[in-house]
Short mmCIF file of C-alpha atoms and ligand atoms in Angstrom, two decimals:
data_model
loop_
_atom_site.label_atom_id
_atom_site.label_comp_id
_atom_site.label_asym_id
_atom_site.label_seq_id
_atom_site.Cartn_x
_atom_site.Cartn_y
_atom_site.Cartn_z
CA MET A 1 -43.91 -6.50 16.90
CA VAL A 2 -42.90 -9.93 15.59
CA HIS A 3 -41.23 -9.69 12.15
CA GLU A 4 -42.32 -12.19 9.48
CA LEU A 5 -38.74 -13.55 9.32
CA ASP A 6 -38.55 -14.13 13.07
CA THR A 7 -39.35 -17.85 12.88
CA PHE A 8 -36.97 -18.11 9.93
CA PHE A 9 -34.04 -16.92 12.05
CA LYS A 10 -35.23 -18.43 15.36
CA PRO A 11 -37.00 -21.67 14.41
CA LYS A 12 -38.21 -24.02 17.15
CA SER A 13 -38.18 -27.01 14.80
CA ILE A 14 -36.02 -27.76 11.74
CA ALA A 15 -36.15 -30.56 9.15
CA VAL A 16 -33.36 -31.43 6.71
CA VAL A 17 -34.61 -33.03 3.49
CA GLY A 18 -31.79 -35.00 1.87
CA ALA A 19 -30.13 -35.66 5.23
CA SER A 20 -27.61 -38.42 4.70
CA ARG A 21 -25.41 -40.79 6.68
CA ASP A 22 -22.69 -40.14 4.13
CA SER A 23 -20.37 -37.55 5.69
CA ARG A 24 -19.29 -36.36 2.21
CA LYS A 25 -22.79 -35.14 1.39
CA ILE A 26 -24.10 -31.64 1.94
CA GLY A 27 -27.26 -33.00 3.58
CA ASN A 28 -25.05 -34.66 6.22
CA ALA A 29 -23.10 -31.45 6.90
CA ALA A 30 -26.29 -29.35 7.17
CA LEU A 31 -27.84 -31.76 9.68
CA LYS A 32 -24.60 -31.94 11.68
CA ASN A 33 -24.28 -28.15 11.85
CA ILE A 34 -27.78 -27.83 13.31
CA LEU A 35 -27.13 -30.71 15.71
CA ILE A 36 -23.91 -29.24 17.09
CA SER A 37 -25.32 -25.71 17.31
CA ASP A 38 -25.46 -24.17 20.75
CA TYR A 39 -29.21 -23.77 20.25
CA GLU A 40 -32.19 -25.78 21.39
CA CYS A 41 -34.77 -26.89 18.83
CA LYS A 42 -36.41 -30.04 17.43
CA ILE A 43 -34.45 -31.59 14.55
CA TYR A 44 -35.89 -33.95 11.93
CA PRO A 45 -33.76 -35.68 9.27
CA ILE A 46 -35.79 -36.59 6.16
CA ASN A 47 -34.62 -39.46 3.94
CA PRO A 48 -36.87 -42.22 2.50
CA LYS A 49 -34.20 -44.93 2.95
CA GLU A 50 -33.02 -44.39 6.53
CA LYS A 51 -34.44 -45.09 10.01
CA THR A 52 -31.96 -42.94 11.92
CA ILE A 53 -29.25 -40.44 10.91
CA LEU A 54 -26.66 -39.09 13.37
CA GLY A 55 -28.67 -40.66 16.18
CA LEU A 56 -31.91 -38.89 15.24
CA LYS A 57 -35.16 -40.57 14.15
CA CYS A 58 -35.51 -40.18 10.40
CA TYR A 59 -38.77 -39.55 8.49
CA LYS A 60 -39.58 -40.47 4.89
CA LYS A 61 -41.33 -37.15 4.12
CA VAL A 62 -41.88 -33.83 5.85
CA THR A 63 -45.59 -34.68 5.96
CA ASP A 64 -44.75 -37.67 8.23
CA VAL A 65 -43.22 -35.44 10.92
CA PRO A 66 -45.47 -35.02 13.95
CA GLY A 67 -46.05 -31.39 14.98
CA ASN A 68 -45.08 -28.14 13.27
CA ILE A 69 -41.91 -27.51 11.28
CA ASP A 70 -40.72 -23.91 11.36
CA LEU A 71 -37.84 -24.34 8.91
CA VAL A 72 -36.95 -26.92 6.23
CA LEU A 73 -33.51 -27.16 4.61
CA ILE A 74 -33.61 -28.89 1.20
CA SER A 75 -30.50 -30.67 -0.07
CA VAL A 76 -31.65 -32.95 -2.87
CA PRO A 77 -30.99 -32.63 -6.64
CA ALA A 78 -32.81 -29.75 -8.36
CA ALA A 79 -35.13 -32.07 -10.30
CA ILE A 80 -36.95 -33.23 -7.15
CA VAL A 81 -37.01 -29.94 -5.22
CA ALA A 82 -40.46 -28.98 -6.56
CA GLN A 83 -41.99 -32.19 -5.19
CA ILE A 84 -40.40 -31.58 -1.77
CA LEU A 85 -41.71 -28.00 -1.81
CA LYS A 86 -45.24 -29.26 -2.50
CA ASP A 87 -44.92 -31.48 0.59
CA CYS A 88 -43.78 -28.43 2.58
CA VAL A 89 -46.89 -26.53 1.44
CA LYS A 90 -49.05 -29.49 2.52
CA LYS A 91 -47.32 -29.53 5.90
CA ASN A 92 -47.83 -25.78 6.26
CA VAL A 93 -44.10 -25.16 6.71
CA LYS A 94 -43.38 -21.46 7.28
CA ASN A 95 -39.80 -21.23 6.00
CA VAL A 96 -37.65 -23.13 3.50
CA ILE A 97 -33.97 -22.94 2.56
CA ILE A 98 -33.17 -24.47 -0.83
CA ILE A 99 -29.47 -25.32 -0.82
CA SER A 100 -29.67 -27.15 -4.16
CA SER A 101 -28.06 -25.62 -7.24
CA GLY A 102 -29.14 -26.20 -10.85
CA PHE A 103 -31.72 -23.43 -11.29
CA GLY A 104 -31.54 -19.92 -12.81
CA GLU A 105 -27.76 -19.77 -12.44
CA ILE A 106 -27.45 -22.42 -15.18
CA GLY A 107 -30.33 -21.07 -17.24
CA ARG A 108 -33.02 -23.31 -15.70
CA HIS A 109 -35.39 -20.42 -15.02
CA ASP A 110 -38.28 -22.80 -15.74
CA LEU A 111 -37.44 -24.73 -12.55
CA GLU A 112 -37.44 -21.50 -10.53
CA ASP A 113 -40.77 -20.48 -12.07
CA GLU A 114 -42.22 -23.84 -11.01
CA LEU A 115 -41.13 -23.19 -7.39
CA LYS A 116 -42.61 -19.68 -7.48
CA GLN A 117 -45.87 -21.12 -8.79
CA ILE A 118 -46.02 -23.66 -5.94
CA ILE A 119 -45.78 -20.96 -3.26
CA LYS A 120 -47.93 -18.38 -5.05
CA ASN A 121 -50.43 -16.84 -2.59
CA LYS A 122 -48.87 -18.83 0.27
CA LYS A 123 -47.26 -17.24 3.29
CA MET A 124 -44.17 -19.44 3.01
CA LYS A 125 -40.76 -17.73 2.87
CA ILE A 126 -38.01 -19.30 0.71
CA LEU A 127 -34.29 -18.61 0.81
CA GLY A 128 -32.45 -19.57 -2.37
CA PRO A 129 -32.16 -21.74 -4.32
CA ASN A 130 -28.39 -22.15 -4.65
CA VAL A 131 -27.50 -21.03 -1.13
CA MET A 132 -25.35 -22.03 1.83
CA GLY A 133 -28.12 -21.13 4.34
CA TYR A 134 -27.39 -18.90 7.33
CA LYS A 135 -25.53 -18.74 10.61
CA ASN A 136 -27.27 -16.90 13.42
CA ALA A 137 -24.35 -16.08 15.73
CA SER A 138 -26.62 -14.02 18.00
CA ILE A 139 -28.35 -17.20 19.24
CA GLY A 140 -25.78 -19.84 18.25
CA LEU A 141 -27.78 -21.51 15.45
CA ASP A 142 -26.00 -22.78 12.35
CA ALA A 143 -28.58 -23.43 9.59
CA SER A 144 -26.03 -23.87 6.81
CA PHE A 145 -23.98 -26.72 5.38
CA VAL A 146 -20.65 -24.90 5.57
CA TYR A 147 -18.07 -25.09 8.31
CA GLY A 148 -16.90 -22.18 10.41
CA THR A 149 -18.35 -20.50 13.47
CA PRO A 150 -18.48 -16.73 13.31
CA ARG A 151 -17.49 -14.64 16.31
CA LYS A 152 -20.60 -13.11 17.91
CA GLY A 153 -20.94 -9.38 17.23
CA ASN A 154 -23.16 -6.67 15.79
CA VAL A 155 -22.61 -6.80 12.00
CA ALA A 156 -25.18 -8.62 9.83
CA LEU A 157 -23.75 -9.87 6.54
CA ILE A 158 -25.78 -10.74 3.43
CA SER A 159 -24.01 -12.38 0.50
CA GLN A 160 -25.33 -13.22 -2.94
CA SER A 161 -22.33 -15.50 -3.31
CA GLY A 162 -22.21 -18.52 -1.04
CA ALA A 163 -18.48 -19.13 -1.33
CA LEU A 164 -17.72 -15.47 -0.66
CA GLY A 165 -20.08 -15.62 2.30
CA ILE A 166 -18.03 -18.49 3.70
CA GLY A 167 -14.81 -16.57 3.08
CA MET A 168 -16.36 -13.62 4.91
CA ILE A 169 -16.93 -15.79 8.00
CA TYR A 170 -13.25 -16.72 8.16
CA LEU A 171 -12.08 -13.20 7.34
CA ALA A 172 -14.33 -11.76 10.05
CA ASN A 173 -12.93 -14.25 12.59
CA ASN A 174 -9.40 -13.50 11.54
CA GLU A 175 -10.04 -9.79 11.90
CA PHE A 176 -11.76 -10.28 15.28
CA MET A 177 -14.88 -8.79 13.76
CA GLY A 178 -18.11 -9.98 15.35
CA VAL A 179 -21.12 -10.96 13.31
CA SER A 180 -24.81 -11.15 14.33
CA LYS A 181 -25.99 -13.16 11.32
CA ILE A 182 -24.46 -14.19 8.03
CA ILE A 183 -26.71 -15.33 5.22
CA GLY A 184 -26.37 -16.37 1.57
CA VAL A 185 -29.23 -15.24 -0.67
CA GLY A 186 -28.30 -17.03 -3.93
CA ASN A 187 -30.94 -16.78 -6.66
CA LYS A 188 -33.40 -14.80 -4.47
CA ILE A 189 -36.68 -16.23 -5.76
CA ASN A 190 -38.49 -15.09 -2.62
CA ILE A 191 -36.43 -13.77 0.31
CA ASP A 192 -34.56 -10.85 -1.20
CA ASP A 193 -31.98 -8.35 0.03
CA ASP A 194 -34.69 -5.83 0.92
CA ASP A 195 -36.53 -8.36 3.13
CA LEU A 196 -33.30 -8.99 5.02
CA ILE A 197 -32.39 -5.30 5.34
CA ASN A 198 -35.89 -4.70 6.74
CA TYR A 199 -35.39 -7.56 9.21
CA PHE A 200 -31.92 -6.43 10.32
CA ALA A 201 -33.18 -2.85 10.69
CA GLN A 202 -35.31 -4.02 13.62
CA ASP A 203 -32.95 -6.74 14.89
CA ASP A 204 -31.59 -5.67 18.31
CA ASP A 205 -28.43 -7.73 17.80
CA THR A 206 -27.48 -5.87 14.60
CA LYS A 207 -25.88 -2.44 14.48
CA VAL A 208 -24.46 -2.46 10.93
CA VAL A 209 -25.73 -4.23 7.78
CA GLY A 210 -23.23 -5.32 5.10
CA LEU A 211 -24.13 -6.73 1.67
CA TYR A 212 -22.30 -8.33 -1.23
CA ILE A 213 -24.60 -8.06 -4.27
CA GLU A 214 -24.29 -8.89 -7.94
CA ALA A 215 -27.71 -7.66 -8.98
CA VAL A 216 -30.88 -6.35 -7.41
CA LYS A 217 -34.18 -7.82 -8.53
CA ASN A 218 -36.50 -5.05 -7.40
CA GLY A 219 -34.68 -1.72 -7.34
CA ARG A 220 -37.48 0.26 -5.70
CA ASP A 221 -37.90 -2.20 -2.79
CA PHE A 222 -34.14 -2.35 -2.35
CA MET A 223 -33.82 1.43 -2.17
CA ASN A 224 -36.81 1.75 0.15
CA SER A 225 -35.39 -0.81 2.55
CA ILE A 226 -32.08 1.10 2.77
CA LYS A 227 -33.94 4.39 3.23
CA ALA A 228 -36.08 2.94 6.00
CA CYS A 229 -33.12 1.35 7.81
CA ASP A 230 -31.93 3.54 10.68
CA LYS A 231 -28.56 1.74 10.74
CA PRO A 232 -25.57 2.01 8.39
CA VAL A 233 -25.96 -0.15 5.26
CA LEU A 234 -22.65 -1.01 3.56
CA ILE A 235 -22.77 -2.42 0.04
CA VAL A 236 -20.22 -4.11 -2.20
CA LYS A 237 -21.75 -4.23 -5.68
CA ALA A 238 -19.88 -6.49 -8.09
CA GLY A 239 -20.03 -6.62 -11.87
CA LYS A 240 -18.69 -3.13 -12.45
CA SER A 241 -16.61 -3.95 -15.50
CA LYS A 242 -17.91 -5.50 -18.74
CA ALA A 243 -16.17 -8.80 -17.99
CA GLY A 244 -17.37 -8.63 -14.36
CA ALA A 245 -20.97 -8.20 -15.54
CA ARG A 246 -20.54 -11.28 -17.76
CA ALA A 247 -19.21 -13.21 -14.77
CA THR A 248 -22.22 -12.33 -12.56
CA ALA A 249 -24.57 -13.59 -15.28
CA SER A 250 -22.99 -17.04 -15.13
CA HIS A 251 -22.56 -17.04 -11.34
CA THR A 252 -26.07 -16.30 -10.04
CA GLY A 253 -27.89 -15.88 -13.36
CA SER A 254 -28.38 -12.16 -12.74
CA MET A 255 -27.85 -9.00 -14.78
CA ALA A 256 -25.35 -6.61 -13.23
CA GLY A 257 -27.05 -3.48 -14.64
CA SER A 258 -25.59 0.02 -15.03
CA ASP A 259 -22.93 0.58 -12.41
CA LYS A 260 -23.41 4.34 -12.32
CA ILE A 261 -27.12 3.94 -11.67
CA TYR A 262 -26.37 1.55 -8.80
CA SER A 263 -23.91 4.00 -7.26
CA ALA A 264 -26.32 6.91 -7.51
CA ALA A 265 -29.25 4.88 -6.17
CA ILE A 266 -27.28 3.54 -3.18
CA LYS A 267 -26.08 7.04 -2.32
CA GLN A 268 -29.52 8.54 -2.67
CA ALA A 269 -31.02 5.90 -0.40
CA GLY A 270 -28.40 6.61 2.29
CA GLY A 271 -26.31 3.46 1.83
CA ILE A 272 -22.53 3.44 1.56
CA ARG A 273 -20.90 1.77 -1.42
CA CYS A 274 -17.65 -0.02 -0.50
CA ARG A 275 -14.94 -0.89 -3.01
CA ASP A 276 -14.44 -4.45 -1.76
CA ILE A 277 -15.05 -6.82 1.12
CA VAL A 278 -12.03 -5.63 3.10
CA GLU A 279 -13.28 -2.05 2.91
CA LEU A 280 -16.75 -3.21 3.98
CA PHE A 281 -15.19 -4.92 7.02
CA ASP A 282 -13.04 -1.87 7.80
CA MET A 283 -16.04 0.45 7.75
CA ALA A 284 -18.22 -2.04 9.62
CA ARG A 285 -15.64 -2.28 12.39
CA ALA A 286 -15.58 1.52 12.74
CA LEU A 287 -19.35 1.92 12.52
CA GLY A 288 -20.02 -1.01 14.86
CA GLY A 289 -18.00 0.44 17.73
CA GLN A 290 -17.50 4.17 17.25
CA PRO A 291 -19.88 7.13 17.15
CA PRO A 292 -20.48 8.66 13.69
CA LEU A 293 -18.58 11.78 12.66
CA LYS A 294 -20.63 14.95 13.13
CA GLY A 295 -18.41 17.00 10.79
CA ASN A 296 -15.49 16.30 8.47
CA ARG A 297 -12.63 17.84 10.50
CA ILE A 298 -10.01 15.31 11.55
CA GLY A 299 -7.13 15.55 14.00
CA ILE A 300 -4.15 13.27 13.45
CA VAL A 301 -1.64 12.16 16.09
CA THR A 302 1.44 10.27 14.93
CA ASN A 303 5.01 9.43 15.91
CA GLY A 304 6.11 9.46 12.24
CA GLY A 305 5.94 12.52 9.99
CA GLY A 306 5.64 10.41 6.82
CA LEU A 307 2.64 8.48 8.10
CA GLY A 308 1.07 11.79 9.14
CA VAL A 309 1.43 13.11 5.57
CA LEU A 310 0.00 9.91 4.08
CA LEU A 311 -2.99 10.10 6.42
CA THR A 312 -3.51 13.77 5.57
CA ASP A 313 -3.48 13.05 1.82
CA ALA A 314 -5.81 10.06 2.20
CA CYS A 315 -8.25 12.05 4.35
CA GLU A 316 -8.32 14.99 1.95
CA GLU A 317 -8.75 12.71 -1.04
CA ASN A 318 -11.85 11.34 0.69
CA GLY A 319 -13.34 14.76 1.41
CA LEU A 320 -12.14 15.02 5.03
CA GLU A 321 -10.37 18.14 6.30
CA ILE A 322 -7.27 18.38 8.47
CA PRO A 323 -7.70 21.84 10.07
CA LYS A 324 -4.97 23.86 11.77
CA LEU A 325 -4.87 23.59 15.55
CA SER A 326 -6.72 26.19 17.61
CA PRO A 327 -4.47 28.35 19.87
CA LYS A 328 -5.83 26.52 22.96
CA THR A 329 -5.05 23.06 21.58
CA TYR A 330 -1.67 24.28 20.29
CA LYS A 331 -0.75 25.35 23.83
CA LYS A 332 -1.83 22.06 25.42
CA ILE A 333 0.19 20.00 22.94
CA ASP A 334 3.18 22.32 22.96
CA LYS A 335 3.67 21.54 26.66
CA ILE A 336 4.30 17.85 26.06
CA LEU A 337 6.40 17.96 22.88
CA PRO A 338 10.21 17.95 22.79
CA ASP A 339 11.61 21.49 22.33
CA LEU A 340 12.60 20.99 18.70
CA ILE A 341 9.07 20.24 17.49
CA ASN A 342 6.19 22.69 17.02
CA PRO A 343 2.60 21.41 17.26
CA ASN A 344 0.72 21.10 14.01
CA ASN A 345 -2.06 18.95 12.55
CA PRO A 346 -0.97 16.20 11.98
CA VAL A 347 0.55 16.33 15.45
CA ASP A 348 4.01 14.76 15.18
CA LEU A 349 4.89 13.42 18.62
CA SER A 350 8.34 12.33 17.34
CA ALA A 351 9.51 8.75 16.99
CA ASP A 352 10.11 8.02 20.67
CA ALA A 353 6.59 9.01 21.75
CA GLY A 354 5.23 6.96 24.63
CA PHE A 355 1.95 6.56 26.50
CA TYR A 356 1.87 10.06 28.03
CA ARG A 357 2.41 12.00 24.80
CA TYR A 358 -0.10 9.88 22.91
CA GLU A 359 -2.79 10.16 25.57
CA THR A 360 -2.33 13.89 26.18
CA ALA A 361 -2.27 14.87 22.49
CA THR A 362 -5.27 12.69 21.62
CA SER A 363 -7.24 14.09 24.56
CA ALA A 364 -6.40 17.65 23.49
CA LEU A 365 -7.72 16.98 19.98
CA LEU A 366 -10.88 15.32 21.30
CA GLU A 367 -11.52 18.34 23.50
CA ASP A 368 -11.09 20.75 20.57
CA PRO A 369 -14.51 21.90 19.21
CA ASN A 370 -12.91 22.34 15.76
CA ILE A 371 -12.09 18.63 15.54
CA ASP A 372 -14.79 16.01 14.86
CA GLY A 373 -12.73 12.82 15.02
CA VAL A 374 -9.18 11.64 15.71
CA ILE A 375 -6.76 9.24 14.00
CA VAL A 376 -3.97 7.96 16.23
CA ALA A 377 -1.04 6.49 14.29
CA SER A 378 2.21 4.73 15.07
CA VAL A 379 5.19 3.64 12.97
CA HIS A 380 7.41 1.03 14.51
CA GLY A 381 10.59 3.04 13.98
CA GLY A 382 13.79 1.85 15.66
CA TYR A 383 13.12 3.36 19.05
CA ALA A 384 9.33 3.59 18.99
CA ARG A 385 7.31 2.04 21.80
CA PRO A 386 4.32 0.35 20.15
CA GLU A 387 3.05 -1.16 23.40
CA GLU A 388 2.67 2.35 24.81
CA PHE A 389 0.82 3.49 21.66
CA THR A 390 -1.59 0.54 21.84
CA GLY A 391 -1.87 0.95 25.60
CA ALA A 392 -2.91 4.59 25.22
CA ILE A 393 -5.57 3.75 22.63
CA LEU A 394 -6.89 0.85 24.68
CA LYS A 395 -7.16 3.09 27.72
CA MET A 396 -9.01 5.81 25.84
CA ILE A 397 -11.40 3.48 24.07
CA ARG A 398 -11.91 0.95 26.88
CA GLU A 399 -12.55 3.46 29.59
CA ARG A 400 -14.63 5.40 27.11
CA LYS A 401 -14.18 8.53 29.19
CA LEU A 402 -13.22 11.03 26.55
CA HIS A 403 -14.86 9.06 23.82
CA GLU A 404 -18.29 9.10 25.50
CA GLU A 405 -17.91 12.63 26.76
CA TYR A 406 -17.15 14.17 23.40
CA LYS A 407 -18.96 11.60 21.23
CA LYS A 408 -16.09 11.66 18.75
CA PRO A 409 -14.66 8.60 17.02
CA ILE A 410 -11.07 7.40 17.41
CA LEU A 411 -9.47 5.27 14.69
CA ALA A 412 -5.93 3.92 14.72
CA THR A 413 -3.25 3.21 12.10
CA TRP A 414 -0.06 1.23 12.44
CA VAL A 415 2.96 0.46 10.28
CA GLY A 416 5.29 -2.30 11.40
CA GLY A 417 5.93 -6.03 11.46
CA LYS A 418 5.17 -9.17 13.44
CA GLU A 419 6.19 -7.78 16.84
CA PHE A 420 3.70 -4.91 16.38
CA GLU A 421 1.02 -7.20 14.97
CA ASP A 422 0.73 -9.12 18.25
CA LEU A 423 -0.22 -5.88 19.99
CA VAL A 424 -2.63 -5.02 17.21
CA TRP A 425 -4.48 -8.34 17.85
CA ASP A 426 -5.12 -7.16 21.41
CA LEU A 427 -6.64 -3.96 20.09
CA LYS A 428 -8.73 -5.75 17.47
CA SER A 429 -10.03 -8.27 19.98
CA ALA A 430 -11.08 -5.33 22.18
CA GLY A 431 -13.05 -3.95 19.20
CA VAL A 432 -10.68 -1.07 18.42
CA PRO A 433 -10.80 -0.04 14.75
CA ILE A 434 -7.12 -0.23 13.78
CA TYR A 435 -5.82 -0.48 10.22
CA PRO A 436 -2.46 -1.24 8.61
CA SER A 437 -2.74 1.56 6.04
CA ALA A 438 -3.43 5.30 5.89
CA TRP A 439 -5.87 4.80 3.03
CA ARG A 440 -7.95 2.17 4.84
CA THR A 441 -8.11 4.36 7.94
CA ALA A 442 -9.25 7.40 5.93
CA ARG A 443 -11.91 5.36 4.10
CA SER A 444 -13.22 4.06 7.44
CA MET A 445 -13.37 7.63 8.72
CA LEU A 446 -15.29 8.50 5.57
CA GLY A 447 -17.76 5.72 6.46
CA LEU A 448 -18.29 7.38 9.86
CA TYR A 449 -18.74 10.75 8.16
CA LEU A 450 -21.32 9.45 5.66
CA GLU A 451 -23.25 7.83 8.50
CA GLY A 452 -23.16 11.12 10.41
CA GLN A 453 -24.55 12.89 7.34
CA ARG A 454 -27.29 10.30 6.94
CA ILE A 455 -28.38 10.76 10.56
CA LYS A 456 -28.33 14.55 10.17
CA LYS A 457 -30.53 14.36 7.06
CA GLU A 458 -32.98 12.01 8.79
CA LYS A 459 -33.25 14.40 11.74
CA GLN A 460 -33.85 17.36 9.42
CA LYS A 461 -36.49 15.37 7.56
CA LYS A 462 -38.27 14.48 10.82
CA LYS A 463 -38.12 18.09 11.98
CA GLY A 464 -39.61 19.21 8.66
CA GLN A 465 -42.39 16.65 9.01
CA GLN A 466 -43.16 17.77 12.59
CA PHE A 467 -43.33 21.37 11.40
CA TYR A 468 -45.64 20.37 8.56
CA PHE A 469 -48.02 18.51 10.90
CA LYS A 470 -48.01 21.40 13.40
CA GLU A 471 -48.83 23.83 10.60
CA LYS A 472 -51.67 21.59 9.42
CA LYS A 473 -53.19 21.43 12.89
N1 ACO B 501 -36.55 -36.90 0.26
C1 ACO B 501 -35.50 -36.92 1.10
N2 ACO B 501 -34.30 -37.38 0.76
C2 ACO B 501 -34.13 -37.85 -0.49
C3 ACO B 501 -35.16 -37.85 -1.44
C4 ACO B 501 -36.44 -37.36 -1.02
N3 ACO B 501 -37.48 -37.33 -1.84
N4 ACO B 501 -34.71 -38.38 -2.57
C5 ACO B 501 -33.41 -38.68 -2.38
N5 ACO B 501 -33.07 -38.37 -1.10
C6 ACO B 501 -31.79 -38.53 -0.43
C7 ACO B 501 -30.81 -39.33 -1.22
O1 ACO B 501 -31.07 -40.71 -1.17
C8 ACO B 501 -29.51 -38.94 -0.54
O2 ACO B 501 -29.36 -39.64 0.69
P1 ACO B 501 -28.34 -40.90 0.80
O3 ACO B 501 -26.97 -40.34 0.87
O4 ACO B 501 -28.77 -41.57 2.06
O5 ACO B 501 -28.54 -41.72 -0.43
C9 ACO B 501 -29.76 -37.49 -0.17
O6 ACO B 501 -31.17 -37.28 -0.28
C10 ACO B 501 -29.10 -36.52 -1.13
O7 ACO B 501 -29.42 -36.85 -2.45
P2 ACO B 501 -28.29 -37.17 -3.56
O8 ACO B 501 -29.00 -37.61 -4.80
O9 ACO B 501 -27.27 -38.07 -3.00
O10 ACO B 501 -27.71 -35.75 -3.81
P3 ACO B 501 -26.34 -35.11 -3.35
O11 ACO B 501 -26.27 -35.00 -1.89
O12 ACO B 501 -25.21 -35.73 -4.05
O13 ACO B 501 -26.52 -33.65 -3.99
C11 ACO B 501 -27.21 -31.40 -3.69
C12 ACO B 501 -27.64 -32.85 -3.64
C13 ACO B 501 -26.13 -31.16 -2.66
C14 ACO B 501 -28.38 -30.54 -3.37
C15 ACO B 501 -26.64 -31.10 -5.13
O14 ACO B 501 -27.63 -31.40 -6.06
C16 ACO B 501 -26.30 -29.64 -5.30
O15 ACO B 501 -27.11 -28.83 -5.70
N6 ACO B 501 -25.05 -29.30 -4.97
C17 ACO B 501 -24.59 -27.90 -4.97
C18 ACO B 501 -25.06 -27.21 -3.74
C19 ACO B 501 -24.49 -25.82 -3.67
O16 ACO B 501 -23.30 -25.63 -3.88
N7 ACO B 501 -25.36 -24.81 -3.37
C20 ACO B 501 -24.90 -23.43 -3.37
C21 ACO B 501 -24.31 -23.15 -2.08
S1 ACO B 501 -23.56 -21.65 -1.99
C22 ACO B 501 -21.92 -22.00 -2.19
O17 ACO B 501 -21.38 -21.68 -3.16
C23 ACO B 501 -21.23 -22.64 -1.09
#
């Protein structure tokens, strides 16, 4: 079934109102981004003074453009946006992005009301105002005015803050995290978070949905969209503190609301609340590439006792258990350890552990029915061999043998410097969830656990419904 936002994200024709020859202007950048996109569509600059812009024929008004326009980007001062929108209605434009600022976020709610009035009872979808637009990395289209090309992947990002959205693009690239779409929602007069969650729920290119929000306009719709989404939904909700709530009011003109209510509502709907953007990315990386945790029992493999203890503490603090090894697993691991060490969980392989010890111990834990997921850790101690640690993880995750067979997630932790970091890049670029801290690893494991619980609940609900219908028959 075609979703109502399909032409919004995959337009065949785009017009930029306020397109300019001046390379310092936002209308110039927006047009250029569409032009250089690796995506085929018709492009129409709109500017009453120009004949051509960036080599394209320019039109005075959207109504002068021959043929349909699927998407219009507006980059003119707020005072004339309403007139442009009226033209878009006349032209029967399906989708509009209003980049322009100067609306609710500065108290000009009257201007927003005017826009809402213009599209009342129309089928038109509007993103914004006060937005950067979107980047659709799945198909290579950049419908924003900001620079930066996200790496293609399976995480859809929605940001109420444009600048943070831009930062997220660069952070994702830096972290080798792939994105399907990234979109700024700004003042949300029409397209809201729930519309986007509903869209990404059915988007084949998206496996995880991540949101930065300051306020939700319609709580019930928001909750329902998370409930209906059969994919993990990760949420950073800002404005927790009193001063933070004040800051959101002046940023996007929204009320932060009671933080406790937000937390409870997100949890109840099956979403996962993240503490910040880095945590959202950490969890997204784990959820985007690893199976969810079926239970909360974690096995830890490390070459450093201290890191093992830190991981144990962090896991327990997040509600995850580190069970004792079963006699069978104990025996398997005992065979490969130096004589002076007894197997335990965390499994301490000792500082000089290489490929063989790492691979054998991790496999033993994955095979253990009392273990639901494994954390593999390495400290770059004096005589450690980080390339053998990363090699073992790459082998296990790339070949997917054990991983697929036992459907258990593997996360990795490392502690070290530059020489280790180069190896970590290889892992990250191969999609391996690896983190430079015990806490971040445990929180990502928690994300996998919460997703596992959500899936379990959904299954139980469906079973209950089937039973109910059978009984009724
Ligand atoms: N139709 C089409 N084009 C028109 C019209 C019209 N009716 N009227 C004027 N124009 C042209 C102008 O002549 C100009 O083109 P020119 O350079 O050839 O003269 C162009 O449209 C733009 O108009 P300007 O008046 O020059 O406006 P400017 O580009 O300086 O600013 C803008 C417009 C960018 C929308 C500004 O008002 C604004 O809101 N800036 C903030 C945008 C923003 O940050 N949004 C939030 C993003 S999220 C984040 O934080 C990154």
